[in-house]
Short mmCIF file of C-alpha atoms in Angstrom, two decimals:
data_model
loop_
_atom_site.label_atom_id
_atom_site.label_comp_id
_atom_site.label_asym_id
_atom_site.label_seq_id
_atom_site.Cartn_x
_atom_site.Cartn_y
_atom_site.Cartn_z
CA MET A 214 -1.44 57.07 -38.22
CA ILE A 215 1.39 54.60 -37.17
CA TYR A 216 2.67 56.90 -34.50
CA SER A 217 -1.04 57.20 -32.82
CA GLN A 218 -0.87 53.47 -32.23
CA PHE A 219 1.99 53.73 -29.82
CA GLN A 220 0.77 56.66 -27.94
CA HIS A 221 -1.26 54.66 -25.47
CA ASN A 222 -0.46 51.29 -23.77
CA PRO A 223 -3.29 48.80 -24.76
CA MET A 224 -2.64 46.83 -21.49
CA GLN A 225 -3.32 49.99 -19.45
CA ASN A 226 -7.14 49.82 -20.18
CA ARG A 227 -7.46 46.26 -18.99
CA PHE A 228 -5.28 46.39 -15.75
CA SER A 229 -5.49 49.85 -14.35
CA GLY A 230 -6.89 51.34 -11.39
CA THR A 231 -8.34 49.09 -8.41
CA ARG A 232 -8.68 46.02 -10.69
CA GLY A 233 -4.99 46.13 -11.59
CA TRP A 234 -3.90 46.61 -7.98
CA LEU A 235 -6.33 43.73 -6.66
CA ALA A 236 -4.83 41.58 -9.28
CA PHE A 237 -1.41 42.59 -8.29
CA VAL A 238 -2.07 42.12 -4.69
CA ILE A 239 -3.69 38.63 -5.22
CA GLY A 240 -0.84 37.31 -7.54
CA LEU A 241 1.80 38.58 -4.88
CA ALA A 242 -0.11 37.07 -2.09
CA PHE A 243 -0.53 33.72 -4.00
CA MET A 244 3.18 33.47 -4.88
CA THR A 245 4.02 34.33 -1.31
CA LEU A 246 1.65 31.80 0.24
CA ALA A 247 2.92 29.11 -2.31
CA LEU A 248 6.66 29.68 -1.45
CA VAL A 249 5.97 29.85 2.12
CA ALA A 250 3.43 27.21 2.70
CA LEU A 251 5.15 24.60 0.00
CA PRO A 252 7.97 23.53 2.43
CA PHE A 253 5.66 23.37 5.45
CA LEU A 254 3.55 21.34 3.04
CA LEU A 255 6.10 18.98 1.94
CA LEU A 256 7.21 18.64 5.52
CA PHE A 257 3.98 17.61 6.56
CA GLY A 258 3.62 15.00 3.63
CA ALA A 259 6.93 13.43 4.60
CA ILE A 260 6.13 13.01 8.21
CA SER A 261 2.65 11.71 7.42
CA PHE A 262 4.32 9.38 5.00
CA ILE A 263 6.83 8.09 7.72
CA ALA A 264 4.10 7.97 10.25
CA LEU A 265 1.76 5.71 8.11
CA SER A 266 4.58 3.51 6.91
CA LEU A 267 5.84 2.64 10.36
CA PHE A 268 2.08 2.17 11.78
CA GLY A 269 1.45 -0.01 8.60
CA ARG A 270 4.52 -1.88 9.42
CA VAL A 271 3.49 -2.51 13.21
CA PHE A 272 -0.09 -2.95 12.16
CA LEU A 273 0.74 -5.68 9.55
CA LYS A 274 3.18 -7.50 11.56
CA ARG A 275 0.63 -7.76 14.33
CA GLN A 276 -2.16 -9.19 11.85
CA LEU A 277 0.43 -11.39 10.27
CA ALA A 278 1.27 -12.85 13.90
CA ARG A 279 -2.48 -13.13 14.72
CA PHE A 280 -3.11 -14.99 11.47
CA GLN A 281 -0.35 -17.38 12.03
CA LYS A 282 -1.32 -18.19 15.44
CA GLN A 283 -4.86 -18.75 14.05
CA GLN A 284 -3.44 -20.82 11.17
CA ALA A 285 -1.27 -22.99 13.80
CA ASN A 286 -4.24 -23.57 15.99
CA GLN A 287 -6.21 -24.73 13.05
CA GLU A 288 -3.43 -27.03 11.90
CA PHE A 289 -3.24 -28.55 15.55
CA GLN A 290 -7.07 -29.41 15.57
CA TYR A 291 -6.79 -30.76 12.31
CA SER A 292 -3.84 -32.83 13.09
CA GLU A 293 -5.68 -34.23 16.30
CA GLU A 294 -8.81 -34.89 14.21
CA PHE A 295 -6.67 -36.74 11.80
CA GLN A 296 -4.81 -38.74 14.44
CA GLU A 297 -7.97 -39.61 15.91
CA THR A 298 -9.58 -40.79 12.75
CA ILE A 299 -6.59 -42.83 12.04
CA TYR A 300 -6.52 -44.44 15.65
CA LYS A 301 -10.44 -45.13 15.27
CA GLU A 302 -9.93 -46.77 11.77
CA ALA A 303 -6.45 -48.60 12.40
CA PRO A 304 -6.78 -52.27 13.81
CA THR A 305 -5.28 -52.54 17.54
CA SER A 306 -3.29 -55.56 16.08
CA THR A 307 0.47 -55.32 14.77
CA PRO A 308 1.00 -52.60 12.41
CA ARG A 309 1.34 -53.18 8.74
CA GLN A 310 4.86 -53.78 7.30
CA GLY A 311 5.11 -52.04 3.88
CA ARG A 312 6.64 -53.98 0.77
CA THR A 313 9.28 -52.16 -1.25
CA PHE A 314 9.42 -52.32 -4.83
CA GLU A 315 12.36 -52.20 -7.10
CA HIS A 316 11.89 -49.95 -10.46
CA ASN A 317 12.58 -51.98 -13.36
CA PRO A 318 13.61 -49.60 -16.33
CA ASN A 319 12.89 -52.27 -19.01
CA GLU A 320 9.24 -52.89 -17.73
CA PRO A 321 6.41 -50.92 -19.67
CA VAL A 322 4.52 -48.62 -17.45
#
């Protein structure tokens, strides 16, 4: 009884004939493709990462320069407008003299 259990291989029924060969070929092809394609895939990924980082750096530098130029132009316009309003509001007589107050630490705030 026990001897009859070991006379045939239970895996032989599952993977025999054309199905077994097909599974073997597909597995072998997959492993070969993975081992051959993986270095190229990693190389492509590294090159893409380098290219995107360089492009991003150049692109962001250009955008930052344009933004700073735009901010400088706006500040210049604002300062001109501010100067004009100051000149309009300020009397043409002598400029005011400011007074300096000394701080007295004993004085309550």
